[in-house]
mmCIF file of C-alpha atoms in Angstrom:
data_model
loop_
_atom_site.group_PDB
_atom_site.id
_atom_site.type_symbol
_atom_site.label_atom_id
_atom_site.label_comp_id
_atom_site.label_asym_id
_atom_site.label_seq_id
_atom_site.Cartn_x
_atom_site.Cartn_y
_atom_site.Cartn_z
ATOM 1 C CA MET X 1 57.715 9.879 13.776
ATOM 2 C CA SER X 2 56.139 12.552 15.904
ATOM 3 C CA ALA X 3 52.493 12.497 16.851
ATOM 4 C CA TYR X 4 50.019 14.057 14.446
ATOM 5 C CA ASN X 5 47.642 16.631 15.882
ATOM 6 C CA TYR X 6 44.470 17.503 14.024
ATOM 7 C CA ASN X 7 43.926 21.226 14.515
ATOM 8 C CA GLY X 8 40.710 22.501 13.011
ATOM 9 C CA ILE X 9 39.106 22.589 9.591
ATOM 10 C CA LYS X 10 40.778 24.732 6.936
ATOM 11 C CA PRO X 11 40.109 25.298 3.230
ATOM 12 C CA LEU X 12 42.283 23.127 1.015
ATOM 13 C CA SER X 13 44.168 26.211 -0.149
ATOM 14 C CA GLN X 14 45.431 26.539 3.426
ATOM 15 C CA MET X 15 46.333 22.877 3.781
ATOM 16 C CA LYS X 16 49.896 22.668 5.058
ATOM 17 C CA PHE X 17 52.243 20.763 7.326
ATOM 18 C CA ASN X 18 54.244 22.456 10.039
ATOM 19 C CA ILE X 19 57.414 20.442 10.329
ATOM 20 C CA SER X 20 58.368 20.682 13.971
ATOM 21 C CA SER X 21 58.388 18.430 16.985
ATOM 22 C CA ASP X 22 54.639 18.126 16.437
ATOM 23 C CA HIS X 23 53.155 18.012 12.939
ATOM 24 C CA CYS X 24 49.872 19.860 12.420
ATOM 25 C CA LEU X 25 47.584 18.314 9.839
ATOM 26 C CA TYR X 26 44.874 20.606 8.491
ATOM 27 C CA VAL X 27 41.730 18.738 7.457
ATOM 28 C CA VAL X 28 39.289 19.953 4.819
ATOM 29 C CA SER X 29 35.579 19.217 4.638
ATOM 30 C CA GLU X 30 34.088 17.026 1.911
ATOM 31 C CA ASN X 31 32.214 20.007 0.436
ATOM 32 C CA ASP X 32 35.432 22.037 0.172
ATOM 33 C CA MET X 33 37.142 19.168 -1.638
ATOM 34 C CA VAL X 34 34.254 18.726 -4.106
ATOM 35 C CA GLU X 35 34.039 22.444 -4.809
ATOM 36 C CA LEU X 36 37.770 22.673 -5.335
ATOM 37 C CA ALA X 37 37.769 19.695 -7.670
ATOM 38 C CA LYS X 38 34.941 21.266 -9.705
ATOM 39 C CA THR X 39 36.748 24.568 -10.086
ATOM 40 C CA LYS X 40 40.099 22.948 -10.792
ATOM 41 C CA ASN X 41 41.043 20.370 -13.367
ATOM 42 C CA ILE X 42 40.420 16.765 -12.269
ATOM 43 C CA ASP X 43 44.155 16.229 -12.734
ATOM 44 C CA TYR X 44 44.638 18.451 -9.684
ATOM 45 C CA VAL X 45 42.936 15.818 -7.524
ATOM 46 C CA ASP X 46 45.122 13.141 -9.126
ATOM 47 C CA GLY X 47 48.168 15.235 -8.259
ATOM 48 C CA LEU X 48 47.037 15.595 -4.651
ATOM 49 C CA ARG X 49 46.578 11.836 -4.435
ATOM 50 C CA THR X 50 50.097 11.232 -5.720
ATOM 51 C CA ALA X 51 51.565 13.839 -3.378
ATOM 52 C CA SER X 52 49.749 12.366 -0.366
ATOM 53 C CA GLY X 53 51.806 9.207 -0.732
ATOM 54 C CA TYR X 54 55.016 11.138 -0.075
ATOM 55 C CA VAL X 55 53.947 13.178 2.957
ATOM 56 C CA ALA X 56 55.008 10.564 5.533
ATOM 57 C CA ALA X 57 58.391 10.108 3.827
ATOM 58 C CA SER X 58 58.844 13.884 3.785
ATOM 59 C CA LEU X 59 58.197 14.119 7.516
ATOM 60 C CA ASP X 60 60.586 11.235 8.185
ATOM 61 C CA SER X 61 63.224 12.951 6.047
ATOM 62 C CA ASN X 62 62.926 16.043 8.204
ATOM 63 C CA ILE X 63 63.390 13.921 11.335
ATOM 64 C CA LEU X 64 66.444 12.316 9.706
ATOM 65 C CA ARG X 65 67.873 15.786 9.078
ATOM 66 C CA LYS X 66 67.392 16.718 12.745
ATOM 67 C CA LEU X 67 68.949 13.442 13.880
ATOM 68 C CA VAL X 68 72.045 13.955 11.720
ATOM 69 C CA LYS X 69 72.332 17.565 12.875
ATOM 70 C CA ASP X 70 72.196 16.479 16.516
ATOM 71 C CA LEU X 71 74.381 13.364 16.393
ATOM 72 C CA GLY X 72 76.393 13.867 13.219
ATOM 73 C CA PHE X 73 76.573 11.492 10.250
ATOM 74 C CA THR X 74 78.556 8.969 12.250
ATOM 75 C CA GLY X 75 76.739 9.473 15.555
ATOM 76 C CA ARG X 76 76.000 6.119 17.114
ATOM 77 C CA ALA X 77 73.125 4.684 19.097
ATOM 78 C CA TYR X 78 72.533 1.126 20.222
ATOM 79 C CA GLU X 79 70.064 -0.688 22.461
ATOM 80 C CA LYS X 80 71.112 -2.472 25.618
ATOM 81 C CA LYS X 81 69.226 -4.267 28.368
ATOM 82 C CA VAL X 82 70.049 -3.217 31.917
ATOM 83 C CA ASN X 83 68.276 -4.857 34.851
ATOM 84 C CA GLY X 84 65.467 -6.060 32.611
ATOM 85 C CA LYS X 85 64.909 -2.659 31.006
ATOM 86 C CA LYS X 86 65.874 -1.758 27.450
ATOM 87 C CA TYR X 87 67.880 1.442 27.004
ATOM 88 C CA VAL X 88 69.227 3.355 24.002
ATOM 89 C CA ILE X 89 72.844 4.401 24.486
ATOM 90 C CA PHE X 90 74.161 7.379 22.485
ATOM 91 C CA LYS X 91 77.761 7.893 21.440
ATOM 92 C CA GLY X 92 79.425 10.868 19.740
ATOM 93 C CA ARG X 93 79.366 14.670 20.095
ATOM 94 C CA PRO X 94 78.425 14.573 23.816
ATOM 95 C CA GLY X 95 78.848 18.324 24.356
ATOM 96 C CA GLN X 96 77.212 19.444 21.099
ATOM 97 C CA ARG X 97 73.927 17.591 21.171
ATOM 98 C CA LYS X 98 70.789 19.670 21.721
ATOM 99 C CA ILE X 99 68.127 16.936 21.469
ATOM 100 C CA PHE X 100 69.806 13.956 23.090
ATOM 101 C CA THR X 101 71.730 15.774 25.795
ATOM 102 C CA GLY X 102 72.041 12.619 27.876
ATOM 103 C CA THR X 103 73.854 9.409 27.040
ATOM 104 C CA LYS X 104 71.219 6.863 28.078
ATOM 105 C CA TYR X 105 67.429 6.846 27.555
ATOM 106 C CA LEU X 106 64.735 4.215 27.988
ATOM 107 C CA SER X 107 63.857 2.742 24.587
ATOM 108 C CA ASN X 108 60.235 3.890 25.005
ATOM 109 C CA ASN X 109 61.221 7.447 25.900
ATOM 110 C CA ALA X 110 59.028 9.867 23.923
ATOM 111 C CA LYS X 111 62.034 11.763 22.551
ATOM 112 C CA VAL X 112 63.691 8.544 21.383
ATOM 113 C CA VAL X 113 60.505 7.251 19.739
ATOM 114 C CA ASP X 114 59.720 10.585 18.073
ATOM 115 C CA MET X 115 63.199 10.715 16.537
ATOM 116 C CA ILE X 116 62.833 7.135 15.199
ATOM 117 C CA VAL X 117 65.722 5.708 17.202
ATOM 118 C CA GLY X 118 65.615 2.056 18.227
ATOM 119 C CA GLN X 119 63.216 -0.706 17.272
ATOM 120 C CA LYS X 120 60.215 0.812 19.035
ATOM 121 C CA GLY X 121 60.792 4.132 17.276
ATOM 122 C CA ILE X 122 60.985 2.398 13.883
ATOM 123 C CA LYS X 123 57.791 0.394 14.457
ATOM 124 C CA THR X 124 55.908 3.443 15.736
ATOM 125 C CA SER X 125 57.068 5.488 12.754
ATOM 126 C CA ALA X 126 55.911 2.798 10.303
ATOM 127 C CA ILE X 127 52.461 2.591 11.901
ATOM 128 C CA GLN X 128 51.960 6.353 12.112
ATOM 129 C CA GLY X 129 53.297 6.886 8.592
ATOM 130 C CA ALA X 130 50.919 4.289 7.142
ATOM 131 C CA ARG X 131 48.028 5.741 9.127
ATOM 132 C CA LEU X 132 48.751 9.275 7.925
ATOM 133 C CA THR X 133 49.026 8.122 4.309
ATOM 134 C CA ILE X 134 45.685 6.335 4.599
ATOM 135 C CA PHE X 135 44.016 9.380 6.178
ATOM 136 C CA LEU X 136 45.239 11.553 3.295
ATOM 137 C CA THR X 137 44.810 9.113 0.416
ATOM 138 C CA VAL X 138 41.435 7.467 1.032
ATOM 139 C CA PRO X 139 39.289 10.645 0.807
ATOM 140 C CA LEU X 140 41.111 11.636 -2.391
ATOM 141 C CA ILE X 141 40.516 8.194 -3.927
ATOM 142 C CA VAL X 142 36.810 8.431 -3.103
ATOM 143 C CA LEU X 143 36.611 11.959 -4.527
ATOM 144 C CA GLN X 144 38.504 10.880 -7.627
ATOM 145 C CA HIS X 145 35.914 8.192 -8.380
ATOM 146 C CA VAL X 146 32.889 10.280 -7.437
ATOM 147 C CA LEU X 147 33.921 12.973 -9.926
ATOM 148 C CA LYS X 148 34.267 10.513 -12.797
ATOM 149 C CA ASP X 149 31.692 10.609 -15.590
ATOM 150 C CA ARG X 150 30.731 7.069 -14.658
ATOM 151 C CA PHE X 151 30.947 6.073 -11.003
ATOM 152 C CA LEU X 152 31.140 2.330 -10.332
ATOM 153 C CA LEU X 153 31.297 1.015 -6.780
ATOM 154 C CA ASN X 154 33.324 -2.051 -7.740
ATOM 155 C CA GLU X 155 36.055 0.196 -9.204
ATOM 156 C CA LEU X 156 36.158 2.292 -6.028
ATOM 157 C CA VAL X 157 36.366 -0.787 -3.782
ATOM 158 C CA ALA X 158 39.123 -2.294 -5.954
ATOM 159 C CA ASP X 159 41.126 0.955 -5.961
ATOM 160 C CA LEU X 160 40.807 1.352 -2.186
ATOM 161 C CA SER X 161 41.707 -2.282 -1.525
ATOM 162 C CA VAL X 162 44.819 -2.317 -3.697
ATOM 163 C CA SER X 163 45.952 1.106 -2.463
ATOM 164 C CA LEU X 164 45.661 0.096 1.207
ATOM 165 C CA ILE X 165 47.541 -3.140 0.543
ATOM 166 C CA LYS X 166 50.352 -1.221 -1.184
ATOM 167 C CA ILE X 167 50.594 1.230 1.714
ATOM 168 C CA GLY X 168 50.752 -1.634 4.201
ATOM 169 C CA ILE X 169 53.392 -3.579 2.268
ATOM 170 C CA SER X 170 55.694 -0.585 1.722
ATOM 171 C CA SER X 171 55.449 0.398 5.404
ATOM 172 C CA ILE X 172 56.136 -3.127 6.646
ATOM 173 C CA VAL X 173 59.043 -3.781 4.273
ATOM 174 C CA GLY X 174 60.632 -0.431 5.147
ATOM 175 C CA ALA X 175 60.309 -1.161 8.867
ATOM 176 C CA VAL X 176 61.734 -4.687 8.475
ATOM 177 C CA PHE X 177 64.814 -3.423 6.625
ATOM 178 C CA ALA X 178 65.314 -0.612 9.146
ATOM 179 C CA THR X 179 64.977 -2.956 12.109
ATOM 180 C CA GLY X 180 67.438 -5.370 10.524
ATOM 181 C CA THR X 181 69.904 -2.511 10.044
ATOM 182 C CA THR X 182 70.036 -1.909 13.799
ATOM 183 C CA ALA X 183 71.611 -5.361 14.166
ATOM 184 C CA ILE X 184 74.283 -4.589 11.556
ATOM 185 C CA THR X 185 75.338 -1.042 12.387
ATOM 186 C CA THR X 186 75.087 1.335 15.330
ATOM 187 C CA ILE X 187 75.009 4.485 13.170
ATOM 188 C CA ALA X 188 71.833 6.160 14.428
ATOM 189 C CA ALA X 189 70.773 7.726 11.118
ATOM 190 C CA ALA X 190 71.181 4.542 9.028
ATOM 191 C CA PRO X 191 67.901 2.777 9.945
ATOM 192 C CA VAL X 192 65.840 5.921 9.349
ATOM 193 C CA ALA X 193 67.485 6.601 5.992
ATOM 194 C CA LEU X 194 67.040 2.989 4.897
ATOM 195 C CA ALA X 195 63.375 2.941 5.973
ATOM 196 C CA ILE X 196 62.688 6.019 3.835
ATOM 197 C CA VAL X 197 64.554 4.745 0.768
ATOM 198 C CA VAL X 198 63.173 1.198 0.921
ATOM 199 C CA GLY X 199 59.626 2.395 1.634
ATOM 200 C CA LEU X 200 59.650 4.715 -1.386
ATOM 201 C CA ALA X 201 61.289 2.094 -3.612
ATOM 202 C CA VAL X 202 58.745 -0.582 -2.668
ATOM 203 C CA SER X 203 55.864 1.849 -3.130
ATOM 204 C CA TYR X 204 57.152 2.784 -6.591
ATOM 205 C CA ALA X 205 57.674 -0.875 -7.549
ATOM 206 C CA LEU X 206 54.160 -1.810 -6.426
ATOM 207 C CA ASP X 207 52.670 1.053 -8.437
ATOM 208 C CA ARG X 208 54.549 -0.135 -11.530
ATOM 209 C CA LEU X 209 53.375 -3.718 -10.985
ATOM 210 C CA ASP X 210 49.809 -2.526 -10.525
ATOM 211 C CA LYS X 211 49.913 -0.608 -13.820
ATOM 212 C CA GLU X 212 51.776 -3.301 -15.753
ATOM 213 C CA TYR X 213 49.586 -6.200 -14.681
ATOM 214 C CA ARG X 214 46.397 -4.097 -14.274
ATOM 215 C CA ILE X 215 45.825 -5.513 -10.800
ATOM 216 C CA THR X 216 43.301 -2.863 -9.730
ATOM 217 C CA GLU X 217 41.456 -3.145 -13.037
ATOM 218 C CA ARG X 218 41.271 -6.942 -12.815
ATOM 219 C CA LEU X 219 40.087 -6.809 -9.213
ATOM 220 C CA ALA X 220 37.359 -4.353 -10.229
ATOM 221 C CA LYS X 221 36.270 -6.739 -13.001
ATOM 222 C CA LEU X 222 36.273 -9.675 -10.588
ATOM 223 C CA LEU X 223 34.150 -7.714 -8.096
ATOM 224 C CA GLU X 224 31.781 -6.726 -10.892
ATOM 225 C CA ASP X 225 31.381 -10.345 -12.009
ATOM 226 C CA LYS X 226 30.773 -11.526 -8.444
ATOM 227 C CA THR X 227 28.298 -8.729 -7.830
ATOM 228 C CA MET X 228 26.363 -9.549 -11.003
ATOM 229 C CA LYS X 229 26.271 -13.238 -10.078
ATOM 230 C CA GLN X 230 24.925 -12.358 -6.645
ATOM 231 C CA VAL X 231 22.332 -10.024 -8.162
ATOM 232 C CA LYS X 232 21.190 -12.728 -10.597
ATOM 233 C CA LYS X 233 21.076 -15.321 -7.820
ATOM 234 C CA THR X 234 18.971 -13.026 -5.663
ATOM 235 C CA ALA X 235 16.657 -12.287 -8.602
ATOM 236 C CA TRP X 236 16.163 -16.001 -9.238
ATOM 237 C CA GLU X 237 15.409 -16.617 -5.564
ATOM 238 C CA VAL X 238 12.846 -13.799 -5.544
ATOM 239 C CA GLU X 239 11.252 -15.120 -8.734
ATOM 240 C CA ASP X 240 11.010 -18.662 -7.324
ATOM 241 C CA ARG X 241 9.480 -17.265 -4.145
ATOM 242 C CA LEU X 242 6.869 -15.280 -6.058
ATOM 243 C CA ARG X 243 6.023 -18.280 -8.276
ATOM 244 C CA TRP X 244 5.566 -20.484 -5.209
ATOM 245 C CA GLN X 245 3.325 -17.898 -3.547
ATOM 246 C CA THR X 246 1.207 -17.642 -6.699
ATOM 247 C CA ALA X 247 0.882 -21.426 -7.018
ATOM 248 C CA ASN X 248 -0.074 -21.795 -3.351
ATOM 249 C CA SER X 249 -2.490 -18.841 -3.219
ATOM 250 C CA GLN X 250 -0.210 -16.937 -0.876
ATOM 251 C CA ALA X 251 -0.007 -13.143 -0.625
ATOM 252 C CA MET X 252 2.247 -11.993 -3.462
ATOM 253 C CA GLY X 253 5.560 -10.526 -2.284
ATOM 254 C CA LYS X 254 5.089 -11.309 1.411
ATOM 255 C CA GLY X 255 8.446 -11.890 3.012
ATOM 256 C CA VAL X 256 10.104 -10.372 -0.044
ATOM 257 C CA TYR X 257 8.885 -6.796 -0.318
ATOM 258 C CA TYR X 258 7.089 -6.466 3.010
#
């Protein structure tokens, strides 16, 4: 996946992605997001959150399209070590390629990595895709909870925790399947296509499991219970301290409030 460049602050209405060799991500300020959410229905924020989970897959799909266009559906690429260095060797359509005009590139070549070819390209894509999804999703999750009629910190923490875990799992599983595909076939587009499909499928399955077994809800309840226990424990400790100070003619609240 290509590098993501952050180019300036734009209103959310101008938020867009330029699908090219470099992807430009327009960032909005917190105030703009709050104002937009107030003027729009809260469901709009929910929709943005859902859509943010598909941005990385959309960018990868565009790279897959470029890869197929350059190499063809059956264009092949495989990794080979030569004199201690790992290279990616391309086969097919030698005179028609516009991106990979050569036949041999180092596996860490920027062009190879950006086009998600080879194991390094797959791993880099998974990391950058997860990072982008987190950058887009986390602020929307926070905003979603802040705009609720009743804001509870334990619910926000639970939602963030489960969401980040789901993003991590889907990215890792997609990368593992894609990397494994490179050992089975030399078709260059296959690992990228599989990474996209598996990543989306795992993400969907995890969302269904979360809703069916109320994982986020149960985690929020667990955090609430633990928080209340800690609050009660602290209150008891403060009360014991104050009682001891009173019984021993000590200054009330010293070491507790001041």
